[in-house]
């Protein structure tokens, strides 16, 4: 059962720093480039999985804001119009953009190549390097060998890293192009998110 008012209240309290947040001041950061979040909004993500993944994305936006790093995100599924994208201005966190991220949902199937292609285009357009790309998904979707070669080339040119969180088991496909993959079954286990935030 979806409760949009509770969800929006959660994100409001997060923006006002009324929720528990990790203290990352003592961590040594390696990347320091922009953060790009790729959030699966296929039909199987409806409910707690959607809320959890978007909360993680907003946590990444919080990190980017504190460290004055760029933050962009894409909500993805499958199909021609299955991408919703936006950018947060460095040092700013617009309530309208937060609400858009929290409330938009696509539905349908899963396609990894579309959001990864969008991220690659973003990196090519940018003068920044060492970006951290984070994908959160509950599905497995094949990426072609030709596409994988292009992705690896951009990763090397832009010195970026890709981290993936799979809500479920068998991260075989994600492991082909991710620098690290976490496979989780318990959304209330904070260990994975803490490890991700420390790497970012």
mmCIF file with all atom_site columns, C-alpha atoms in Angstrom:
data_model
loop_
_atom_site.group_PDB
_atom_site.id
_atom_site.type_symbol
_atom_site.label_atom_id
_atom_site.label_alt_id
_atom_site.label_comp_id
_atom_site.label_asym_id
_atom_site.label_entity_id
_atom_site.label_seq_id
_atom_site.pdbx_PDB_ins_code
_atom_site.Cartn_x
_atom_site.Cartn_y
_atom_site.Cartn_z
_atom_site.occupancy
_atom_site.B_iso_or_equiv
_atom_site.pdbx_formal_charge
_atom_site.auth_seq_id
_atom_site.auth_comp_id
_atom_site.auth_asym_id
_atom_site.auth_atom_id
_atom_site.pdbx_PDB_model_num
ATOM 1   C CA . UNK A 1 1   ? 0.000  0.000   0.000   1.00 0.00 ? 1   UNK A CA 1
ATOM 2   C CA . UNK A 1 2   ? 1.475  3.326   -1.035  1.00 0.00 ? 2   UNK A CA 1
ATOM 3   C CA . UNK A 1 3   ? 1.251  6.306   1.326   1.00 0.00 ? 3   UNK A CA 1
ATOM 4   C CA . UNK A 1 4   ? 2.407  9.378   -0.634  1.00 0.00 ? 4   UNK A CA 1
ATOM 5   C CA . UNK A 1 5   ? 1.828  11.825  2.232   1.00 0.00 ? 5   UNK A CA 1
ATOM 6   C CA . UNK A 1 6   ? 4.023  9.816   4.599   1.00 0.00 ? 6   UNK A CA 1
ATOM 7   C CA . UNK A 1 7   ? 6.662  9.519   1.913   1.00 0.00 ? 7   UNK A CA 1
ATOM 8   C CA . UNK A 1 8   ? 6.736  13.273  1.290   1.00 0.00 ? 8   UNK A CA 1
ATOM 9   C CA . UNK A 1 9   ? 6.873  13.908  5.043   1.00 0.00 ? 9   UNK A CA 1
ATOM 10  C CA . UNK A 1 10  ? 9.885  11.596  5.263   1.00 0.00 ? 10  UNK A CA 1
ATOM 11  C CA . UNK A 1 11  ? 11.729 13.564  2.573   1.00 0.00 ? 11  UNK A CA 1
ATOM 12  C CA . UNK A 1 12  ? 10.726 16.881  4.200   1.00 0.00 ? 12  UNK A CA 1
ATOM 13  C CA . UNK A 1 13  ? 12.194 15.725  7.526   1.00 0.00 ? 13  UNK A CA 1
ATOM 14  C CA . UNK A 1 14  ? 15.296 14.520  5.719   1.00 0.00 ? 14  UNK A CA 1
ATOM 15  C CA . UNK A 1 15  ? 15.835 17.946  4.123   1.00 0.00 ? 15  UNK A CA 1
ATOM 16  C CA . UNK A 1 16  ? 15.409 19.576  7.529   1.00 0.00 ? 16  UNK A CA 1
ATOM 17  C CA . UNK A 1 17  ? 17.987 17.136  8.966   1.00 0.00 ? 17  UNK A CA 1
ATOM 18  C CA . UNK A 1 18  ? 15.518 15.654  11.443  1.00 0.00 ? 18  UNK A CA 1
ATOM 19  C CA . UNK A 1 19  ? 16.478 12.064  10.552  1.00 0.00 ? 19  UNK A CA 1
ATOM 20  C CA . UNK A 1 20  ? 19.438 9.943   11.551  1.00 0.00 ? 20  UNK A CA 1
ATOM 21  C CA . UNK A 1 21  ? 22.334 10.662  9.184   1.00 0.00 ? 21  UNK A CA 1
ATOM 22  C CA . UNK A 1 22  ? 25.806 9.187   8.897   1.00 0.00 ? 22  UNK A CA 1
ATOM 23  C CA . UNK A 1 23  ? 28.711 11.338  9.995   1.00 0.00 ? 23  UNK A CA 1
ATOM 24  C CA . UNK A 1 24  ? 31.225 11.048  7.178   1.00 0.00 ? 24  UNK A CA 1
ATOM 25  C CA . UNK A 1 25  ? 33.593 13.791  8.304   1.00 0.00 ? 25  UNK A CA 1
ATOM 26  C CA . UNK A 1 26  ? 36.305 11.317  9.303   1.00 0.00 ? 26  UNK A CA 1
ATOM 27  C CA . UNK A 1 27  ? 36.342 9.432   5.997   1.00 0.00 ? 27  UNK A CA 1
ATOM 28  C CA . UNK A 1 28  ? 39.050 9.804   3.373   1.00 0.00 ? 28  UNK A CA 1
ATOM 29  C CA . UNK A 1 29  ? 37.391 10.328  -0.004  1.00 0.00 ? 29  UNK A CA 1
ATOM 30  C CA . UNK A 1 30  ? 38.909 9.100   -3.229  1.00 0.00 ? 30  UNK A CA 1
ATOM 31  C CA . UNK A 1 31  ? 36.499 10.302  -5.901  1.00 0.00 ? 31  UNK A CA 1
ATOM 32  C CA . UNK A 1 32  ? 35.360 13.865  -5.261  1.00 0.00 ? 32  UNK A CA 1
ATOM 33  C CA . UNK A 1 33  ? 33.863 14.117  -8.745  1.00 0.00 ? 33  UNK A CA 1
ATOM 34  C CA . UNK A 1 34  ? 30.125 14.328  -9.378  1.00 0.00 ? 34  UNK A CA 1
ATOM 35  C CA . UNK A 1 35  ? 27.727 11.710  -8.023  1.00 0.00 ? 35  UNK A CA 1
ATOM 36  C CA . UNK A 1 36  ? 25.265 10.133  -10.449 1.00 0.00 ? 36  UNK A CA 1
ATOM 37  C CA . UNK A 1 37  ? 22.413 7.961   -9.133  1.00 0.00 ? 37  UNK A CA 1
ATOM 38  C CA . UNK A 1 38  ? 20.646 5.439   -11.374 1.00 0.00 ? 38  UNK A CA 1
ATOM 39  C CA . UNK A 1 39  ? 17.398 4.385   -9.693  1.00 0.00 ? 39  UNK A CA 1
ATOM 40  C CA . UNK A 1 40  ? 15.312 1.462   -10.975 1.00 0.00 ? 40  UNK A CA 1
ATOM 41  C CA . UNK A 1 41  ? 11.600 2.355   -11.048 1.00 0.00 ? 41  UNK A CA 1
ATOM 42  C CA . UNK A 1 42  ? 10.322 -0.741  -12.827 1.00 0.00 ? 42  UNK A CA 1
ATOM 43  C CA . UNK A 1 43  ? 7.023  -2.217  -11.592 1.00 0.00 ? 43  UNK A CA 1
ATOM 44  C CA . UNK A 1 44  ? 8.699  -4.642  -9.181  1.00 0.00 ? 44  UNK A CA 1
ATOM 45  C CA . UNK A 1 45  ? 10.196 -1.701  -7.251  1.00 0.00 ? 45  UNK A CA 1
ATOM 46  C CA . UNK A 1 46  ? 6.804  -0.368  -6.097  1.00 0.00 ? 46  UNK A CA 1
ATOM 47  C CA . UNK A 1 47  ? 6.498  0.082   -2.337  1.00 0.00 ? 47  UNK A CA 1
ATOM 48  C CA . UNK A 1 48  ? 9.305  -0.266  0.191   1.00 0.00 ? 48  UNK A CA 1
ATOM 49  C CA . UNK A 1 49  ? 11.956 -0.873  -2.465  1.00 0.00 ? 49  UNK A CA 1
ATOM 50  C CA . UNK A 1 50  ? 11.130 2.412   -4.174  1.00 0.00 ? 50  UNK A CA 1
ATOM 51  C CA . UNK A 1 51  ? 11.091 4.357   -0.913  1.00 0.00 ? 51  UNK A CA 1
ATOM 52  C CA . UNK A 1 52  ? 14.386 2.836   0.240   1.00 0.00 ? 52  UNK A CA 1
ATOM 53  C CA . UNK A 1 53  ? 16.189 3.419   -3.059  1.00 0.00 ? 53  UNK A CA 1
ATOM 54  C CA . UNK A 1 54  ? 15.052 7.038   -3.244  1.00 0.00 ? 54  UNK A CA 1
ATOM 55  C CA . UNK A 1 55  ? 16.074 7.630   0.366   1.00 0.00 ? 55  UNK A CA 1
ATOM 56  C CA . UNK A 1 56  ? 19.563 6.343   -0.537  1.00 0.00 ? 56  UNK A CA 1
ATOM 57  C CA . UNK A 1 57  ? 19.601 8.649   -3.589  1.00 0.00 ? 57  UNK A CA 1
ATOM 58  C CA . UNK A 1 58  ? 18.729 11.629  -1.403  1.00 0.00 ? 58  UNK A CA 1
ATOM 59  C CA . UNK A 1 59  ? 21.469 10.587  0.995   1.00 0.00 ? 59  UNK A CA 1
ATOM 60  C CA . UNK A 1 60  ? 23.883 10.715  -1.940  1.00 0.00 ? 60  UNK A CA 1
ATOM 61  C CA . UNK A 1 61  ? 22.544 14.162  -2.833  1.00 0.00 ? 61  UNK A CA 1
ATOM 62  C CA . UNK A 1 62  ? 23.213 15.213  0.769   1.00 0.00 ? 62  UNK A CA 1
ATOM 63  C CA . UNK A 1 63  ? 26.814 14.040  0.517   1.00 0.00 ? 63  UNK A CA 1
ATOM 64  C CA . UNK A 1 64  ? 27.248 15.857  -2.795  1.00 0.00 ? 64  UNK A CA 1
ATOM 65  C CA . UNK A 1 65  ? 25.836 19.044  -1.297  1.00 0.00 ? 65  UNK A CA 1
ATOM 66  C CA . UNK A 1 66  ? 28.121 18.970  1.735   1.00 0.00 ? 66  UNK A CA 1
ATOM 67  C CA . UNK A 1 67  ? 31.181 18.343  -0.407  1.00 0.00 ? 67  UNK A CA 1
ATOM 68  C CA . UNK A 1 68  ? 30.157 20.779  -3.151  1.00 0.00 ? 68  UNK A CA 1
ATOM 69  C CA . UNK A 1 69  ? 30.027 18.053  -5.771  1.00 0.00 ? 69  UNK A CA 1
ATOM 70  C CA . UNK A 1 70  ? 27.603 17.814  -8.659  1.00 0.00 ? 70  UNK A CA 1
ATOM 71  C CA . UNK A 1 71  ? 24.630 15.469  -8.267  1.00 0.00 ? 71  UNK A CA 1
ATOM 72  C CA . UNK A 1 72  ? 22.461 14.064  -11.042 1.00 0.00 ? 72  UNK A CA 1
ATOM 73  C CA . UNK A 1 73  ? 19.958 11.237  -11.086 1.00 0.00 ? 73  UNK A CA 1
ATOM 74  C CA . UNK A 1 74  ? 17.930 9.169   -13.507 1.00 0.00 ? 74  UNK A CA 1
ATOM 75  C CA . UNK A 1 75  ? 14.839 7.124   -12.740 1.00 0.00 ? 75  UNK A CA 1
ATOM 76  C CA . UNK A 1 76  ? 14.688 4.279   -15.222 1.00 0.00 ? 76  UNK A CA 1
ATOM 77  C CA . UNK A 1 77  ? 12.637 1.313   -16.381 1.00 0.00 ? 77  UNK A CA 1
ATOM 78  C CA . UNK A 1 78  ? 12.362 0.167   -20.009 1.00 0.00 ? 78  UNK A CA 1
ATOM 79  C CA . UNK A 1 79  ? 10.963 1.659   -23.207 1.00 0.00 ? 79  UNK A CA 1
ATOM 80  C CA . UNK A 1 80  ? 11.604 4.747   -25.292 1.00 0.00 ? 80  UNK A CA 1
ATOM 81  C CA . UNK A 1 81  ? 10.382 7.269   -22.720 1.00 0.00 ? 81  UNK A CA 1
ATOM 82  C CA . UNK A 1 82  ? 11.532 5.319   -19.675 1.00 0.00 ? 82  UNK A CA 1
ATOM 83  C CA . UNK A 1 83  ? 13.939 7.884   -18.246 1.00 0.00 ? 83  UNK A CA 1
ATOM 84  C CA . UNK A 1 84  ? 13.273 10.765  -15.833 1.00 0.00 ? 84  UNK A CA 1
ATOM 85  C CA . UNK A 1 85  ? 16.350 12.881  -15.149 1.00 0.00 ? 85  UNK A CA 1
ATOM 86  C CA . UNK A 1 86  ? 17.377 15.967  -13.209 1.00 0.00 ? 86  UNK A CA 1
ATOM 87  C CA . UNK A 1 87  ? 20.408 17.749  -11.751 1.00 0.00 ? 87  UNK A CA 1
ATOM 88  C CA . UNK A 1 88  ? 20.901 19.374  -8.348  1.00 0.00 ? 88  UNK A CA 1
ATOM 89  C CA . UNK A 1 89  ? 22.892 22.593  -8.500  1.00 0.00 ? 89  UNK A CA 1
ATOM 90  C CA . UNK A 1 90  ? 26.144 22.521  -6.547  1.00 0.00 ? 90  UNK A CA 1
ATOM 91  C CA . UNK A 1 91  ? 25.512 23.806  -3.029  1.00 0.00 ? 91  UNK A CA 1
ATOM 92  C CA . UNK A 1 92  ? 21.729 23.899  -3.512  1.00 0.00 ? 92  UNK A CA 1
ATOM 93  C CA . UNK A 1 93  ? 18.941 21.450  -2.754  1.00 0.00 ? 93  UNK A CA 1
ATOM 94  C CA . UNK A 1 94  ? 15.677 22.678  -4.214  1.00 0.00 ? 94  UNK A CA 1
ATOM 95  C CA . UNK A 1 95  ? 12.535 21.343  -2.455  1.00 0.00 ? 95  UNK A CA 1
ATOM 96  C CA . UNK A 1 96  ? 10.871 21.031  -5.869  1.00 0.00 ? 96  UNK A CA 1
ATOM 97  C CA . UNK A 1 97  ? 13.655 18.778  -7.110  1.00 0.00 ? 97  UNK A CA 1
ATOM 98  C CA . UNK A 1 98  ? 13.509 16.651  -3.964  1.00 0.00 ? 98  UNK A CA 1
ATOM 99  C CA . UNK A 1 99  ? 9.745  16.216  -4.338  1.00 0.00 ? 99  UNK A CA 1
ATOM 100 C CA . UNK A 1 100 ? 10.180 15.334  -8.013  1.00 0.00 ? 100 UNK A CA 1
ATOM 101 C CA . UNK A 1 101 ? 12.711 12.640  -7.158  1.00 0.00 ? 101 UNK A CA 1
ATOM 102 C CA . UNK A 1 102 ? 10.504 11.333  -4.367  1.00 0.00 ? 102 UNK A CA 1
ATOM 103 C CA . UNK A 1 103 ? 7.238  11.217  -6.294  1.00 0.00 ? 103 UNK A CA 1
ATOM 104 C CA . UNK A 1 104 ? 8.057  10.280  -9.910  1.00 0.00 ? 104 UNK A CA 1
ATOM 105 C CA . UNK A 1 105 ? 7.731  6.621   -10.919 1.00 0.00 ? 105 UNK A CA 1
ATOM 106 C CA . UNK A 1 106 ? 7.741  4.924   -14.314 1.00 0.00 ? 106 UNK A CA 1
ATOM 107 C CA . UNK A 1 107 ? 6.787  1.241   -14.013 1.00 0.00 ? 107 UNK A CA 1
ATOM 108 C CA . UNK A 1 108 ? 7.216  -1.496  -16.602 1.00 0.00 ? 108 UNK A CA 1
ATOM 109 C CA . UNK A 1 109 ? 10.296 -3.622  -17.232 1.00 0.00 ? 109 UNK A CA 1
ATOM 110 C CA . UNK A 1 110 ? 14.020 -3.090  -16.672 1.00 0.00 ? 110 UNK A CA 1
ATOM 111 C CA . UNK A 1 111 ? 16.704 -1.836  -19.070 1.00 0.00 ? 111 UNK A CA 1
ATOM 112 C CA . UNK A 1 112 ? 20.247 -1.191  -17.827 1.00 0.00 ? 112 UNK A CA 1
ATOM 113 C CA . UNK A 1 113 ? 21.705 0.166   -21.049 1.00 0.00 ? 113 UNK A CA 1
ATOM 114 C CA . UNK A 1 114 ? 19.467 3.244   -21.194 1.00 0.00 ? 114 UNK A CA 1
ATOM 115 C CA . UNK A 1 115 ? 20.456 4.730   -17.808 1.00 0.00 ? 115 UNK A CA 1
ATOM 116 C CA . UNK A 1 116 ? 24.101 3.740   -18.274 1.00 0.00 ? 116 UNK A CA 1
ATOM 117 C CA . UNK A 1 117 ? 24.129 5.411   -21.692 1.00 0.00 ? 117 UNK A CA 1
ATOM 118 C CA . UNK A 1 118 ? 22.623 8.535   -20.130 1.00 0.00 ? 118 UNK A CA 1
ATOM 119 C CA . UNK A 1 119 ? 25.362 8.501   -17.469 1.00 0.00 ? 119 UNK A CA 1
ATOM 120 C CA . UNK A 1 120 ? 28.062 8.088   -20.120 1.00 0.00 ? 120 UNK A CA 1
ATOM 121 C CA . UNK A 1 121 ? 26.675 11.020  -22.112 1.00 0.00 ? 121 UNK A CA 1
ATOM 122 C CA . UNK A 1 122 ? 26.670 13.069  -18.899 1.00 0.00 ? 122 UNK A CA 1
ATOM 123 C CA . UNK A 1 123 ? 30.318 12.249  -18.283 1.00 0.00 ? 123 UNK A CA 1
ATOM 124 C CA . UNK A 1 124 ? 31.340 13.044  -21.849 1.00 0.00 ? 124 UNK A CA 1
ATOM 125 C CA . UNK A 1 125 ? 29.697 16.468  -21.613 1.00 0.00 ? 125 UNK A CA 1
ATOM 126 C CA . UNK A 1 126 ? 31.369 17.250  -18.299 1.00 0.00 ? 126 UNK A CA 1
ATOM 127 C CA . UNK A 1 127 ? 34.843 18.595  -17.690 1.00 0.00 ? 127 UNK A CA 1
ATOM 128 C CA . UNK A 1 128 ? 34.917 16.704  -14.389 1.00 0.00 ? 128 UNK A CA 1
ATOM 129 C CA . UNK A 1 129 ? 36.461 13.281  -13.866 1.00 0.00 ? 129 UNK A CA 1
ATOM 130 C CA . UNK A 1 130 ? 36.397 10.689  -11.070 1.00 0.00 ? 130 UNK A CA 1
ATOM 131 C CA . UNK A 1 131 ? 32.613 10.523  -10.898 1.00 0.00 ? 131 UNK A CA 1
ATOM 132 C CA . UNK A 1 132 ? 30.876 8.027   -8.623  1.00 0.00 ? 132 UNK A CA 1
ATOM 133 C CA . UNK A 1 133 ? 27.941 6.280   -10.314 1.00 0.00 ? 133 UNK A CA 1
ATOM 134 C CA . UNK A 1 134 ? 25.500 4.331   -8.126  1.00 0.00 ? 134 UNK A CA 1
ATOM 135 C CA . UNK A 1 135 ? 22.852 1.982   -9.513  1.00 0.00 ? 135 UNK A CA 1
ATOM 136 C CA . UNK A 1 136 ? 20.078 0.580   -7.332  1.00 0.00 ? 136 UNK A CA 1
ATOM 137 C CA . UNK A 1 137 ? 17.933 -2.155  -8.836  1.00 0.00 ? 137 UNK A CA 1
ATOM 138 C CA . UNK A 1 138 ? 16.052 -5.341  -8.008  1.00 0.00 ? 138 UNK A CA 1
ATOM 139 C CA . UNK A 1 139 ? 16.413 -6.892  -11.457 1.00 0.00 ? 139 UNK A CA 1
ATOM 140 C CA . UNK A 1 140 ? 18.859 -8.558  -13.771 1.00 0.00 ? 140 UNK A CA 1
ATOM 141 C CA . UNK A 1 141 ? 19.150 -7.284  -17.333 1.00 0.00 ? 141 UNK A CA 1
ATOM 142 C CA . UNK A 1 142 ? 21.759 -8.236  -19.920 1.00 0.00 ? 142 UNK A CA 1
ATOM 143 C CA . UNK A 1 143 ? 24.160 -5.626  -21.282 1.00 0.00 ? 143 UNK A CA 1
ATOM 144 C CA . UNK A 1 144 ? 25.595 -6.353  -24.716 1.00 0.00 ? 144 UNK A CA 1
ATOM 145 C CA . UNK A 1 145 ? 29.322 -6.961  -25.160 1.00 0.00 ? 145 UNK A CA 1
ATOM 146 C CA . UNK A 1 146 ? 29.563 -4.006  -27.559 1.00 0.00 ? 146 UNK A CA 1
ATOM 147 C CA . UNK A 1 147 ? 27.903 -1.691  -25.046 1.00 0.00 ? 147 UNK A CA 1
ATOM 148 C CA . UNK A 1 148 ? 30.135 -3.028  -22.271 1.00 0.00 ? 148 UNK A CA 1
ATOM 149 C CA . UNK A 1 149 ? 33.259 -2.137  -24.266 1.00 0.00 ? 149 UNK A CA 1
ATOM 150 C CA . UNK A 1 150 ? 32.016 1.429   -24.708 1.00 0.00 ? 150 UNK A CA 1
ATOM 151 C CA . UNK A 1 151 ? 31.208 1.666   -20.995 1.00 0.00 ? 151 UNK A CA 1
ATOM 152 C CA . UNK A 1 152 ? 34.658 0.426   -19.975 1.00 0.00 ? 152 UNK A CA 1
ATOM 153 C CA . UNK A 1 153 ? 36.275 2.934   -22.334 1.00 0.00 ? 153 UNK A CA 1
ATOM 154 C CA . UNK A 1 154 ? 34.384 5.853   -20.775 1.00 0.00 ? 154 UNK A CA 1
ATOM 155 C CA . UNK A 1 155 ? 35.187 4.569   -17.280 1.00 0.00 ? 155 UNK A CA 1
ATOM 156 C CA . UNK A 1 156 ? 38.894 4.610   -18.082 1.00 0.00 ? 156 UNK A CA 1
ATOM 157 C CA . UNK A 1 157 ? 38.814 7.998   -19.824 1.00 0.00 ? 157 UNK A CA 1
ATOM 158 C CA . UNK A 1 158 ? 36.842 9.692   -17.047 1.00 0.00 ? 158 UNK A CA 1
ATOM 159 C CA . UNK A 1 159 ? 38.322 7.656   -14.169 1.00 0.00 ? 159 UNK A CA 1
ATOM 160 C CA . UNK A 1 160 ? 34.869 6.961   -12.778 1.00 0.00 ? 160 UNK A CA 1
ATOM 161 C CA . UNK A 1 161 ? 33.648 4.165   -10.549 1.00 0.00 ? 161 UNK A CA 1
ATOM 162 C CA . UNK A 1 162 ? 30.340 2.314   -10.668 1.00 0.00 ? 162 UNK A CA 1
ATOM 163 C CA . UNK A 1 163 ? 28.758 0.864   -7.538  1.00 0.00 ? 163 UNK A CA 1
ATOM 164 C CA . UNK A 1 164 ? 25.634 -1.275  -7.659  1.00 0.00 ? 164 UNK A CA 1
ATOM 165 C CA . UNK A 1 165 ? 23.124 -2.391  -5.059  1.00 0.00 ? 165 UNK A CA 1
ATOM 166 C CA . UNK A 1 166 ? 20.971 -5.369  -6.003  1.00 0.00 ? 166 UNK A CA 1
ATOM 167 C CA . UNK A 1 167 ? 17.840 -5.857  -3.926  1.00 0.00 ? 167 UNK A CA 1
ATOM 168 C CA . UNK A 1 168 ? 17.868 -9.628  -4.262  1.00 0.00 ? 168 UNK A CA 1
ATOM 169 C CA . UNK A 1 169 ? 20.383 -12.313 -5.161  1.00 0.00 ? 169 UNK A CA 1
ATOM 170 C CA . UNK A 1 170 ? 22.650 -13.312 -8.064  1.00 0.00 ? 170 UNK A CA 1
ATOM 171 C CA . UNK A 1 171 ? 24.502 -10.095 -8.976  1.00 0.00 ? 171 UNK A CA 1
ATOM 172 C CA . UNK A 1 172 ? 26.297 -11.817 -11.886 1.00 0.00 ? 172 UNK A CA 1
ATOM 173 C CA . UNK A 1 173 ? 25.317 -9.309  -14.588 1.00 0.00 ? 173 UNK A CA 1
ATOM 174 C CA . UNK A 1 174 ? 25.993 -6.257  -12.413 1.00 0.00 ? 174 UNK A CA 1
ATOM 175 C CA . UNK A 1 175 ? 29.441 -7.624  -11.568 1.00 0.00 ? 175 UNK A CA 1
ATOM 176 C CA . UNK A 1 176 ? 30.450 -7.424  -15.242 1.00 0.00 ? 176 UNK A CA 1
ATOM 177 C CA . UNK A 1 177 ? 30.703 -3.639  -15.145 1.00 0.00 ? 177 UNK A CA 1
ATOM 178 C CA . UNK A 1 178 ? 30.536 -2.574  -11.476 1.00 0.00 ? 178 UNK A CA 1
ATOM 179 C CA . UNK A 1 179 ? 33.527 -1.842  -9.279  1.00 0.00 ? 179 UNK A CA 1
ATOM 180 C CA . UNK A 1 180 ? 31.593 -3.162  -6.299  1.00 0.00 ? 180 UNK A CA 1
ATOM 181 C CA . UNK A 1 181 ? 28.203 -4.877  -5.927  1.00 0.00 ? 181 UNK A CA 1
ATOM 182 C CA . UNK A 1 182 ? 26.158 -5.340  -2.785  1.00 0.00 ? 182 UNK A CA 1
ATOM 183 C CA . UNK A 1 183 ? 23.372 -7.925  -2.802  1.00 0.00 ? 183 UNK A CA 1
ATOM 184 C CA . UNK A 1 184 ? 20.826 -7.281  -0.065  1.00 0.00 ? 184 UNK A CA 1
ATOM 185 C CA . UNK A 1 185 ? 17.599 -8.895  1.074   1.00 0.00 ? 185 UNK A CA 1
ATOM 186 C CA . UNK A 1 186 ? 16.904 -6.801  4.180   1.00 0.00 ? 186 UNK A CA 1
ATOM 187 C CA . UNK A 1 187 ? 16.130 -3.132  3.523   1.00 0.00 ? 187 UNK A CA 1
ATOM 188 C CA . UNK A 1 188 ? 16.440 -2.372  7.234   1.00 0.00 ? 188 UNK A CA 1
ATOM 189 C CA . UNK A 1 189 ? 20.071 -3.498  7.385   1.00 0.00 ? 189 UNK A CA 1
ATOM 190 C CA . UNK A 1 190 ? 22.085 -0.255  7.349   1.00 0.00 ? 190 UNK A CA 1
ATOM 191 C CA . UNK A 1 191 ? 25.450 -1.948  6.714   1.00 0.00 ? 191 UNK A CA 1
ATOM 192 C CA . UNK A 1 192 ? 25.312 -1.756  2.917   1.00 0.00 ? 192 UNK A CA 1
ATOM 193 C CA . UNK A 1 193 ? 24.316 1.924   2.837   1.00 0.00 ? 193 UNK A CA 1
ATOM 194 C CA . UNK A 1 194 ? 27.030 2.807   5.336   1.00 0.00 ? 194 UNK A CA 1
ATOM 195 C CA . UNK A 1 195 ? 29.669 1.015   3.239   1.00 0.00 ? 195 UNK A CA 1
ATOM 196 C CA . UNK A 1 196 ? 28.445 2.766   0.082   1.00 0.00 ? 196 UNK A CA 1
ATOM 197 C CA . UNK A 1 197 ? 28.468 6.213   1.694   1.00 0.00 ? 197 UNK A CA 1
ATOM 198 C CA . UNK A 1 198 ? 31.992 5.608   2.978   1.00 0.00 ? 198 UNK A CA 1
ATOM 199 C CA . UNK A 1 199 ? 33.234 4.678   -0.513  1.00 0.00 ? 199 UNK A CA 1
ATOM 200 C CA . UNK A 1 200 ? 31.555 7.692   -2.117  1.00 0.00 ? 200 UNK A CA 1
#
